[in-house]
Coordinates of C-alpha atoms and ligand atoms in Angstrom, one line a residue:
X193 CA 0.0 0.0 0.0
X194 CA 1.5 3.4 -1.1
X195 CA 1.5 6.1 1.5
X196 CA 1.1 9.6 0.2
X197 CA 1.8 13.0 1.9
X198 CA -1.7 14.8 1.2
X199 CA 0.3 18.2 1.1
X200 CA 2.0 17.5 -2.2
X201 CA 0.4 13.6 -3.3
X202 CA 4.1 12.4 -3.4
X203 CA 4.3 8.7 -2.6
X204 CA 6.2 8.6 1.0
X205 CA 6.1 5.1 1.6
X206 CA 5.2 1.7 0.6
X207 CA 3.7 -0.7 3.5
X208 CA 2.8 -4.7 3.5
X209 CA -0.8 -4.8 3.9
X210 CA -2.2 -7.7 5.6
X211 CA -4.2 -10.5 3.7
X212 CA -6.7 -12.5 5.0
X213 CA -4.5 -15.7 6.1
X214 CA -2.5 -12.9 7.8
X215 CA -5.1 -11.2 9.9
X216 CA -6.1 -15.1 10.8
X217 CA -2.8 -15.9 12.4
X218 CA -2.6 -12.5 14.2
X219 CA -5.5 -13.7 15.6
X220 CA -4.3 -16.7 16.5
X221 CA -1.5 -15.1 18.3
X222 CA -3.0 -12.5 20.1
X223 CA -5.7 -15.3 21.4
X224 CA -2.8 -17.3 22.6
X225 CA -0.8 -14.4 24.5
X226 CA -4.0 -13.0 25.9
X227 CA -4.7 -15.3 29.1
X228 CA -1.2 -14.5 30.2
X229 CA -1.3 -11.1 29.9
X230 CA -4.5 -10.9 32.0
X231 CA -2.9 -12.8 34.1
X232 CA 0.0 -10.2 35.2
X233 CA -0.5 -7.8 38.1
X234 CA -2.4 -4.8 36.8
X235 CA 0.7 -2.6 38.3
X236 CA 2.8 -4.6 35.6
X237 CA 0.6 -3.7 32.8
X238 CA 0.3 0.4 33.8
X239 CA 3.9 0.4 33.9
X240 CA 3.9 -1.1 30.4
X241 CA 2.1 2.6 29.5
X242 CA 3.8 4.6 31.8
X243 CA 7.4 3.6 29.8
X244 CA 5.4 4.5 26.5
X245 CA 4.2 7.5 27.9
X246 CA 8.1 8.0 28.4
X247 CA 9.1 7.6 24.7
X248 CA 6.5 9.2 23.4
X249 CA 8.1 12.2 25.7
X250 CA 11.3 11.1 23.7
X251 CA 10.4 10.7 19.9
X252 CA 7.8 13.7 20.3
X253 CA 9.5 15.5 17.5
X254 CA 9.7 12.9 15.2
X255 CA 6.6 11.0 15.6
X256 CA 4.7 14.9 14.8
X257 CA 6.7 15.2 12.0
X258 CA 5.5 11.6 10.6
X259 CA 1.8 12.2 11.6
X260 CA 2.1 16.4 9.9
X261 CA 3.7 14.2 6.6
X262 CA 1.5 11.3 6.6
X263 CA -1.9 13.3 7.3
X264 CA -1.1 17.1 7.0
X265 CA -2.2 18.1 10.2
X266 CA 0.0 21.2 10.7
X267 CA 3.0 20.6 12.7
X268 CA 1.8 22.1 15.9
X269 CA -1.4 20.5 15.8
X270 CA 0.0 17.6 15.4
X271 CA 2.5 18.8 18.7
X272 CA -0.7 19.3 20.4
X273 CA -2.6 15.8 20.0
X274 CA 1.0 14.3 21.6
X275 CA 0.8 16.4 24.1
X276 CA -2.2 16.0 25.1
X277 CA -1.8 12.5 24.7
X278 CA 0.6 12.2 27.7
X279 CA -2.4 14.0 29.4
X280 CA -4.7 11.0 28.6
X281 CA -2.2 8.6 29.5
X282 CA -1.6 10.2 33.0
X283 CA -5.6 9.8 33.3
X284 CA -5.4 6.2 32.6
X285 CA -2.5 5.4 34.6
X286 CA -4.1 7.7 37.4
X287 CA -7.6 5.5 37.7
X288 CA -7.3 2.4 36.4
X289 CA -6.6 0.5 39.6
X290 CA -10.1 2.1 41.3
X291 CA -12.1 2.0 38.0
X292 CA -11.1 -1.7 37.9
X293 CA -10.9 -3.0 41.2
X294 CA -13.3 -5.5 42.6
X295 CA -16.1 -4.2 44.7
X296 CA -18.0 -5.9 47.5
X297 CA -21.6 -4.4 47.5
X298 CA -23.1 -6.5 50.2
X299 CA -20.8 -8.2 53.3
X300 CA -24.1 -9.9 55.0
X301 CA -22.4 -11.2 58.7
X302 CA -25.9 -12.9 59.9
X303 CA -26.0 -15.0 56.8
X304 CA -22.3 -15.6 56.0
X305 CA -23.5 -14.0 52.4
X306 CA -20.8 -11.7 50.1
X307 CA -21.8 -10.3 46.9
X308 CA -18.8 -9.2 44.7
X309 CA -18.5 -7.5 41.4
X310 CA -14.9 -7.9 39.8
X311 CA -14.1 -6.9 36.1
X312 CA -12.9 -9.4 33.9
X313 CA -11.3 -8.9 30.5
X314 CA -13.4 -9.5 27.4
X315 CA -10.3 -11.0 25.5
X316 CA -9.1 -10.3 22.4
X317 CA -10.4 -7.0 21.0
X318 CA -10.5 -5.6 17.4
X319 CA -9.6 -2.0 17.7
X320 CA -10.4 -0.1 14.1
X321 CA -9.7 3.3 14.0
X322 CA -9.6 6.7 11.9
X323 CA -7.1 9.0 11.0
X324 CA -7.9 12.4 11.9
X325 CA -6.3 12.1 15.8
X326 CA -4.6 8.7 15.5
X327 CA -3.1 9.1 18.8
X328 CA -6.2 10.4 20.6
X329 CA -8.9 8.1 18.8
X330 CA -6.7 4.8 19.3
X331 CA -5.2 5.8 22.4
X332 CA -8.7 6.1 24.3
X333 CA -9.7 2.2 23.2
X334 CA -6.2 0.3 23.5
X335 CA -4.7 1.7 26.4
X336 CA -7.4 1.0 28.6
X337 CA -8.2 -2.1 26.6
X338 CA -4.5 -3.2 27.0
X339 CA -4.5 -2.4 31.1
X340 CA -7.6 -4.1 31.2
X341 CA -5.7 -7.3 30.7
X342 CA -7.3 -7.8 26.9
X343 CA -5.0 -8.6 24.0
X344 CA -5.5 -6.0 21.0
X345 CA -5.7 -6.1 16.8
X346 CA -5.1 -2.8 16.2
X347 CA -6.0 -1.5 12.8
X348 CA -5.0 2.0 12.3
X349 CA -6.6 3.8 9.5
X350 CA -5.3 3.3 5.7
X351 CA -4.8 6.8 6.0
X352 CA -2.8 7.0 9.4
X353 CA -0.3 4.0 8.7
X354 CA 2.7 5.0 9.8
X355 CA 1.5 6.4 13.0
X356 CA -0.2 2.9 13.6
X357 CA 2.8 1.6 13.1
X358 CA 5.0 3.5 15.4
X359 CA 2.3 3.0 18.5
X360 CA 3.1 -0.6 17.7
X361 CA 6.9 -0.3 18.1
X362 CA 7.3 2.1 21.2
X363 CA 4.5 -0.3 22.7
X364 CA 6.4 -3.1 22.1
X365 CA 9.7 -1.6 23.2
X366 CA 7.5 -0.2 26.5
X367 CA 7.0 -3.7 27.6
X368 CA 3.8 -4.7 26.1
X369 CA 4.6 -8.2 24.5
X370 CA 4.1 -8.5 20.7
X371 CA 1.6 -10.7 20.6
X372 CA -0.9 -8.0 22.6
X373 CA -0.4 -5.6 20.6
X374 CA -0.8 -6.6 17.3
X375 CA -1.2 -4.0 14.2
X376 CA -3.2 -4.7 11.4
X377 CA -2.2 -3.2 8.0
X378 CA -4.7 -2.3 5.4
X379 CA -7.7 -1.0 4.3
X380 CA -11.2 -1.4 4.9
X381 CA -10.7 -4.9 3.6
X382 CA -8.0 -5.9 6.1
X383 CA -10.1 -4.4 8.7
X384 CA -13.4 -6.7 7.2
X385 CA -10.7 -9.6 7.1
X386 CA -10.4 -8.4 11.1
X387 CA -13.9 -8.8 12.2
X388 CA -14.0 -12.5 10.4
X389 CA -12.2 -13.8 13.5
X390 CA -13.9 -14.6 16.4
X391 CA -12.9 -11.6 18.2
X392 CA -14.5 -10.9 21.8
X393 CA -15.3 -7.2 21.2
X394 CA -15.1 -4.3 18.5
X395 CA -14.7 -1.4 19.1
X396 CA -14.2 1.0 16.0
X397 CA -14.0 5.0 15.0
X398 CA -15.4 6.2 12.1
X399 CA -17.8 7.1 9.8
X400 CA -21.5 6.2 10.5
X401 CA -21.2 4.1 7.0
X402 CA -18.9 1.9 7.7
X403 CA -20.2 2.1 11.5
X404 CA -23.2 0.3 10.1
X405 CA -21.7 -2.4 8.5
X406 CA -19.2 -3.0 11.9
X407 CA -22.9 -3.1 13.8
X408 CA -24.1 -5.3 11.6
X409 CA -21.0 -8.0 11.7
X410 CA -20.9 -7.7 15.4
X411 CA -24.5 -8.3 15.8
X412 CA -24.9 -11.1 14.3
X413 CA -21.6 -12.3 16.0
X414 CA -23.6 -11.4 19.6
X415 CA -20.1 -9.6 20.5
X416 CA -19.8 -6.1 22.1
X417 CA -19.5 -3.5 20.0
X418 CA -19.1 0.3 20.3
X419 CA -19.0 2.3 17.6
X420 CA -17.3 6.4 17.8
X421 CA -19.0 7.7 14.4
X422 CA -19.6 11.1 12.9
X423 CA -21.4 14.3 14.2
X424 CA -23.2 17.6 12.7
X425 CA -22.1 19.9 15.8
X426 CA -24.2 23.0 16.0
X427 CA -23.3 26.2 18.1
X428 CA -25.8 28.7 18.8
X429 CA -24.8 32.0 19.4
X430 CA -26.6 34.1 21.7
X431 CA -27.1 38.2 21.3
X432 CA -25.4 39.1 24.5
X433 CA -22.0 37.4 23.9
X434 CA -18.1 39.3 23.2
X435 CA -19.1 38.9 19.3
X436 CA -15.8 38.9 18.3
X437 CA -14.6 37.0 21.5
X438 CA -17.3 34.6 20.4
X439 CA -16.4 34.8 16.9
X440 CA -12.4 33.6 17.3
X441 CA -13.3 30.9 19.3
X442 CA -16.3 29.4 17.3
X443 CA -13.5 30.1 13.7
X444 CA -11.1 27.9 15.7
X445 CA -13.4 25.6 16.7
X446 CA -14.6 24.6 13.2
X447 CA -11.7 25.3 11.4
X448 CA -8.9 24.0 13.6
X449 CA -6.8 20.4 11.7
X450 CA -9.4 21.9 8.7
X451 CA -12.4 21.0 10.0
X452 CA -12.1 17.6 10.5
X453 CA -12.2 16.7 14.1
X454 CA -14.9 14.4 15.4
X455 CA -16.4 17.6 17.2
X456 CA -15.6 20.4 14.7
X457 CA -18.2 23.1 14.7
X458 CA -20.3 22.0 11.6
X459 CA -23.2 24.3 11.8
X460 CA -23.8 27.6 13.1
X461 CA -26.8 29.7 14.5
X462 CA -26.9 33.4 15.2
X463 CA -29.5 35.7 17.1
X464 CA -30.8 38.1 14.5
X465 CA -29.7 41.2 17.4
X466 CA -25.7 40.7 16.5
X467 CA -26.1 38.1 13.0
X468 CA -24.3 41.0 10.9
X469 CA -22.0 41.6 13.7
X470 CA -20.4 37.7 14.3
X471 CA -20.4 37.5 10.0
X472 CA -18.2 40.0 10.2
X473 CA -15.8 38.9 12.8
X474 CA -16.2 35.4 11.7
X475 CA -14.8 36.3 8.0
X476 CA -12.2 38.2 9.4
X477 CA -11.0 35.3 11.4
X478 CA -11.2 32.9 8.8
X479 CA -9.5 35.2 6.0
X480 CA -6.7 35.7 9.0
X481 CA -5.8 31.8 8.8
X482 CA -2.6 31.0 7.2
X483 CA -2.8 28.3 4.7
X484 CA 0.2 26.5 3.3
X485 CA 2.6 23.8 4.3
X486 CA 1.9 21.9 6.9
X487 CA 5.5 21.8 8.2
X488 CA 5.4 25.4 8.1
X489 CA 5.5 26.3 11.9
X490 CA 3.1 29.4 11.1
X491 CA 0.2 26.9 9.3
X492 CA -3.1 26.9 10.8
X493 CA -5.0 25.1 7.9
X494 CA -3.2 22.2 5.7
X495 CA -4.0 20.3 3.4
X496 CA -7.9 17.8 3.7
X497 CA -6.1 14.0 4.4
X498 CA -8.3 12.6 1.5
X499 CA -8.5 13.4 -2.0
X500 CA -12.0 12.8 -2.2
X501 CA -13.1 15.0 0.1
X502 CA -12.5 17.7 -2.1
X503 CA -15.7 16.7 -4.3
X504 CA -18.3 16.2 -1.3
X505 CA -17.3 20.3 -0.2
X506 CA -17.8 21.3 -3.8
X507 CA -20.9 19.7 -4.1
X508 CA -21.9 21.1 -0.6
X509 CA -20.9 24.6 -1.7
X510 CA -22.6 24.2 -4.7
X511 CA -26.3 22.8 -3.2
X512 CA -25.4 25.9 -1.1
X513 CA -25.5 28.6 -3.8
X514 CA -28.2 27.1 -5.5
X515 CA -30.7 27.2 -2.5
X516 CA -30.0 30.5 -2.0
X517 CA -26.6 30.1 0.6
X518 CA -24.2 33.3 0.3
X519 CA -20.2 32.4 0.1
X520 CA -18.5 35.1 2.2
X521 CA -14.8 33.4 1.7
X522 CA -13.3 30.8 -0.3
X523 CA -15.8 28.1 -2.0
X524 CA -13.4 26.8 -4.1
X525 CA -11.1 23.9 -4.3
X526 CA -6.9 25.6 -4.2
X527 CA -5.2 24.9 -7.3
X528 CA -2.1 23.2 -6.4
X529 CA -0.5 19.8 -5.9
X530 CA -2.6 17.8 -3.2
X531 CA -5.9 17.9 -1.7
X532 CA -6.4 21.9 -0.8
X533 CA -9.6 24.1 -0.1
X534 CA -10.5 27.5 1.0
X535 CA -11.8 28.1 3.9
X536 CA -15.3 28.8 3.2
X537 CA -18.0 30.6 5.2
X538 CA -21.7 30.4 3.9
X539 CA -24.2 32.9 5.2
X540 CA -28.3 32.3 4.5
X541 CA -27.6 29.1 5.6
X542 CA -30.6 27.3 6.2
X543 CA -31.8 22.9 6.7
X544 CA -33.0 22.7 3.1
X545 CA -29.0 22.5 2.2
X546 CA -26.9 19.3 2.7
X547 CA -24.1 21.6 4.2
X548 CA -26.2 22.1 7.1
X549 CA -27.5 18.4 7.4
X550 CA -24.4 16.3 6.1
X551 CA -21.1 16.2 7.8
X552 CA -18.7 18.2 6.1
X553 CA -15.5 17.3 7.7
X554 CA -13.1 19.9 6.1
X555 CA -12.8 23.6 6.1
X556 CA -16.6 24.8 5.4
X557 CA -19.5 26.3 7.6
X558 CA -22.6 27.1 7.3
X559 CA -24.4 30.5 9.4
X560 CA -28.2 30.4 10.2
X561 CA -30.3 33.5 11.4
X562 CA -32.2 32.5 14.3
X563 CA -35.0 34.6 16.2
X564 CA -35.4 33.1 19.4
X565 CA -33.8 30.6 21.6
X566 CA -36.8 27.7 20.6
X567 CA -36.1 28.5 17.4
X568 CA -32.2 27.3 18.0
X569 CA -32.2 24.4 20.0
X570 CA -35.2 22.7 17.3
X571 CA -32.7 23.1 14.9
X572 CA -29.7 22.0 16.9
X573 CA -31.9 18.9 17.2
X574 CA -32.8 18.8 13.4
X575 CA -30.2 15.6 13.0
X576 CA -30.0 11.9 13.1
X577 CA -26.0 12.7 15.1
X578 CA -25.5 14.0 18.3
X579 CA -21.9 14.0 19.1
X580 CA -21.8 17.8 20.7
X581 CA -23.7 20.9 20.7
X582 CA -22.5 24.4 22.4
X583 CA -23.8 27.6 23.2
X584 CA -22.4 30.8 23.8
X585 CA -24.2 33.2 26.3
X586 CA -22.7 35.5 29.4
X587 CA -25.8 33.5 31.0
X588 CA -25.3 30.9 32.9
X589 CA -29.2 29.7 33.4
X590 CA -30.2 30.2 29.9
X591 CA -27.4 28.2 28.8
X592 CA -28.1 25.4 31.5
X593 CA -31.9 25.4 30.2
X594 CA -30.9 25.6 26.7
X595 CA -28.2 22.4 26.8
X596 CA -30.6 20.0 28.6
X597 CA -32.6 20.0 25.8
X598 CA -30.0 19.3 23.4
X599 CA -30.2 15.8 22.4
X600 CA -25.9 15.0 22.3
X601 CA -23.3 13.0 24.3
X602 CA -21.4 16.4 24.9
X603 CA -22.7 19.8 25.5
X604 CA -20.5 22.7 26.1
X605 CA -21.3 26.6 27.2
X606 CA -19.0 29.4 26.1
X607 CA -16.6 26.6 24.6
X608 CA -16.6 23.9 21.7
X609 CA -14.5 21.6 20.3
X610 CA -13.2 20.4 23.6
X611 CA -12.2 16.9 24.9
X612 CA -11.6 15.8 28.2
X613 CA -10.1 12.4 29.9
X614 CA -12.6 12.7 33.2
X615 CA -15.8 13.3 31.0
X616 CA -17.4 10.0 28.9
X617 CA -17.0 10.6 25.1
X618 CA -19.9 9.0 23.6
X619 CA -22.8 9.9 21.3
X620 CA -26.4 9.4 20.5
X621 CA -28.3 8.6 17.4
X622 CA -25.8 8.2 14.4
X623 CA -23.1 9.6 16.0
X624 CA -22.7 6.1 17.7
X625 CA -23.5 3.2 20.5
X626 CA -20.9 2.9 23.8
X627 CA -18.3 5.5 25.0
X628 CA -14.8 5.7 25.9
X629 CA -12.9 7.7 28.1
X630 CA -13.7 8.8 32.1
X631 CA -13.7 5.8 34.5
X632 CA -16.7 4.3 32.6
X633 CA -14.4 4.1 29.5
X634 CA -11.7 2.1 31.6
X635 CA -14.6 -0.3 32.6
X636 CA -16.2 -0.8 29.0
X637 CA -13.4 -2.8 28.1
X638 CA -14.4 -5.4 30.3
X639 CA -17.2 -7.9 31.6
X640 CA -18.4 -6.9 35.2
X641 CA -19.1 -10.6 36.6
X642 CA -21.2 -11.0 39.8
X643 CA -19.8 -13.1 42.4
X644 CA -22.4 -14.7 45.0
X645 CA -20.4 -16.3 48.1
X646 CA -21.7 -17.9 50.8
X647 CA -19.4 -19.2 53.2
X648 CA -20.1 -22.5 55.0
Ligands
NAD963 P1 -13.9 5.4 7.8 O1 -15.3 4.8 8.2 O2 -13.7 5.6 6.4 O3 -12.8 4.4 8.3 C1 -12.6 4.0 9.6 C2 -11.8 2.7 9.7 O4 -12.6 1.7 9.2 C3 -10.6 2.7 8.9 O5 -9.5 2.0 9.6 C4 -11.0 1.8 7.7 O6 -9.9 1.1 7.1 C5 -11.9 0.8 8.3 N1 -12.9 0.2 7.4 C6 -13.4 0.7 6.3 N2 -14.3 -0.2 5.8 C7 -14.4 -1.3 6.6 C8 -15.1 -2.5 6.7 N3 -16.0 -2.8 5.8 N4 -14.9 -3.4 7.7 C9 -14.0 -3.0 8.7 N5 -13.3 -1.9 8.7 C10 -13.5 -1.0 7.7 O7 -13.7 6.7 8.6 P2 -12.4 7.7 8.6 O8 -12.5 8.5 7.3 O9 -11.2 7.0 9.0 O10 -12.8 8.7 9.8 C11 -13.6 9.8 9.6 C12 -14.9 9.7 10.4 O11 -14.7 9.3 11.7 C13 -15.7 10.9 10.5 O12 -17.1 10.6 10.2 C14 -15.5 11.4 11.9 O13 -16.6 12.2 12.4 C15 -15.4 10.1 12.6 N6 -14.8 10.2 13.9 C16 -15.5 10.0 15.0 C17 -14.9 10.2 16.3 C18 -15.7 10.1 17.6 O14 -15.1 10.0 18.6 N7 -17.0 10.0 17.5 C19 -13.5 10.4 16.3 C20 -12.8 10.5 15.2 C21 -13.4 10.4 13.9

């Protein structure tokens, strides 16, 4: 499989993908190491991840380098997600060893009667995962997957190889044996060729497409499955916010890695009182970003990762126009070698255009006058995803009132496009089934079994 750097579509490697006979005996190996593995102290396995934390620390520059040439995520972006990597991992290594001790929830003395709950690995897992934060996306399933005491087929996306590939390696040197660790190199067929094997759990990031077809595989399989997918994020934008406060913040939070974050702002809707006002200051943040290369240290928007994105923003752009949508900035593909495209802002936005129902995931929004605050939050709700969903306000109750009827795993006030560790990262409708990180996220990777003891 040829590697290309998306910033100029020269080939920069050439990778062994795995075939189907392959992918079997990986299988066969991990199965075979995993019993053992569960089997160590869980002390043992954390300080398997606290030594990759370690050289992660050491190969920082290199490893952003290799995700900025293999993706075009601009160099510090691509600094950021490992550093705030390390900040996941000191989560992990932080609450494992409470989210996964055993619990006693009844000690009955009169009757000589314990009832225990301990966590158990589910076994080997199949961990499938997308390229737009390798490290954050596949860190949050097989780290705590991994300290759980499950074995792990790990296939990064096609698009994200090399990265998949180093995690492997500084796993491996870290301490974690090869056979629990295991990468799988491919495609989407080497990642169908995956979830062929009897595998104990899947547990995938992507699009809601392919989501569909990993639900479908594992259902029929009766194995647990959880399933990170896409989102439509809206912000709504109150009339008594900083506009242009409100305005930077919102530009960053769609445009940052060019739009295609999980939780990117998508959508967009303005109270009439300051609509003109935050166009304004949106533009002029967006015209302010610096496109070019990606190993440029002064980039803010690189190149999209996939070629064929370019023609789903085109068409969106032009659905747009045609239904009446305004193009403020950009709206057109950048004429030079690899996949580039202006940052585009669309005003007269309204639900009639795919821009405003489809996910986008690259560097185009879409602005919707709204009149009142029902007005907003029906069409916040006015999607099948429900990743996250923000508003900006200087008041507090309002914004309280207005989020708990957002239908969303995440809701944020006077902020967006925000992870953290201690909060679950799940979603609702197509955005997904299960979550991953917080303590709950260290538990999904295992089966709570109930213990009932009665002592003679
Ligand atoms: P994708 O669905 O194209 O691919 C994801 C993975 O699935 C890749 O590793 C791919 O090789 C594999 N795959 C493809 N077909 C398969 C099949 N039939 N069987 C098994 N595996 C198969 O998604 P992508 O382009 O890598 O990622 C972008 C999408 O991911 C966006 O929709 C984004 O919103 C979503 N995402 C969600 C989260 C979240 O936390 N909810 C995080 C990151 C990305």
């Amino acid at each position: 499989m040829k590697i290309h750097n998306p910033a100029t579509g020269a080939v920069i490697a050439d990778v062994a993908t795995d075939g189907s006979a392959a992918v079997r005996a990986k299988y066969q190996r991990a199965r075979a190491a995993q019993g053992a593995w569960a089997a160590l102290p869980i002390k043992k396995r954390l300080a398997t991840i606290a030594a990759f934390r370690d050289r992660l620390a050491a190969m920082h520059e290199a490893l952003a380098r290799t995700l900025t040439e293999e993706v075009g995520k601009p160099i510090r972006q691509a600094r950021n997600e490992l550093t705030g990597l390390a900040a996941r991992l000191d989560f992990f290594l932080a609450e494992s060893q409470r989210a996964l001790r055993s619990e006693t929830v009844l000690a009955d003395v009169d009757n000589k009667l314990e009832e225990r709950i301990t966590h158990e690995p589910l076994g080997v897992v199949a961990n499938i995962s997308a390229w737009n934060y390798p490290y954050f996306v596949g860190s949050n399933v097989f780290v705590p997957a991994l300290v759980a005491g499950n074995a792990v087929l790990y296939k990064p996306s096609e698009y994200a190889t090399l990265t998949g590939l180093h995690i492997a390696q500084l796993l491996h040197e870290s301490g974690v044996p090869e056979d629990v660790f295991v990468p799988v190199i491919g495609d989407g067929l080497a990642g169908a060729a995956l979830l062929r094997q009897p595998v104990d759990g899947v547990f995938f990031t992507g699009s809601y497409e392919t989501g569909r077809k990993i639900a479908a595989s594992a259902g029929r399989r009766m194995i647990k499955v959880q399933l990170e997918l896409g989102g439509k994020d809206p912000i709504y934008v109150c009339e008594d916010v900083d506009v242009k406060a409100a305005a930077a913040a919102i530009a960053d939070g769609a445009f940052y890695n060019n739009g295609q974050s999980c939780c990117a702002v998508e959508r967009i809707y303005v109270a009439a009182a300051i609509h003109d006002a935050f166009l304004d200051a949106f533009v002029d943040e967006v015209r302010a970003f610096r496109i070019g290369d990606p190993l440029d240290e002064a980039t803010y928007i690189g190149p999209l990762t996939r070629r064929g994105q370019i023609a789903v923003l085109k068409r969106q752009v032009a659905d747009a126009r045609k239904l009446g949508g305004r193009v403020l900035t950009g709206g057109h593909a950048i004429d030079r070698r690899g996949n580039w495209f202006q940052p585009t802002v669309v005003a007269d936005a309204d639900h009639r255009m795919a821009l405003m129902r489809e996910e986008s995931f690259g560097p185009v929004i879409g602005i919707q006058r709204v009149e009142s605050d029902d007005e907003a939050v029906a069409l916040m709700n006015d999607t099948p995803y429900g990743l996250t969903a923000g508003v900006y306000t200087r008041a507090e109750k309002r914004a309280k009132r207005i989020l708990a009827e957002i239908r969303s795993g995440t809701v944020y006030w006077n902020c967006c496009d925000r992870v953290s560790p201690r909060l679950p990262w799940s979603g609702v409708g197509h955005s997904g089934i299960g979550l991953t990180l917080s303590t709950y996220g260290i538990q999904t990777f295992t089966r709570p079994k109930a213990w009932h003891l009665r002592s003679a």
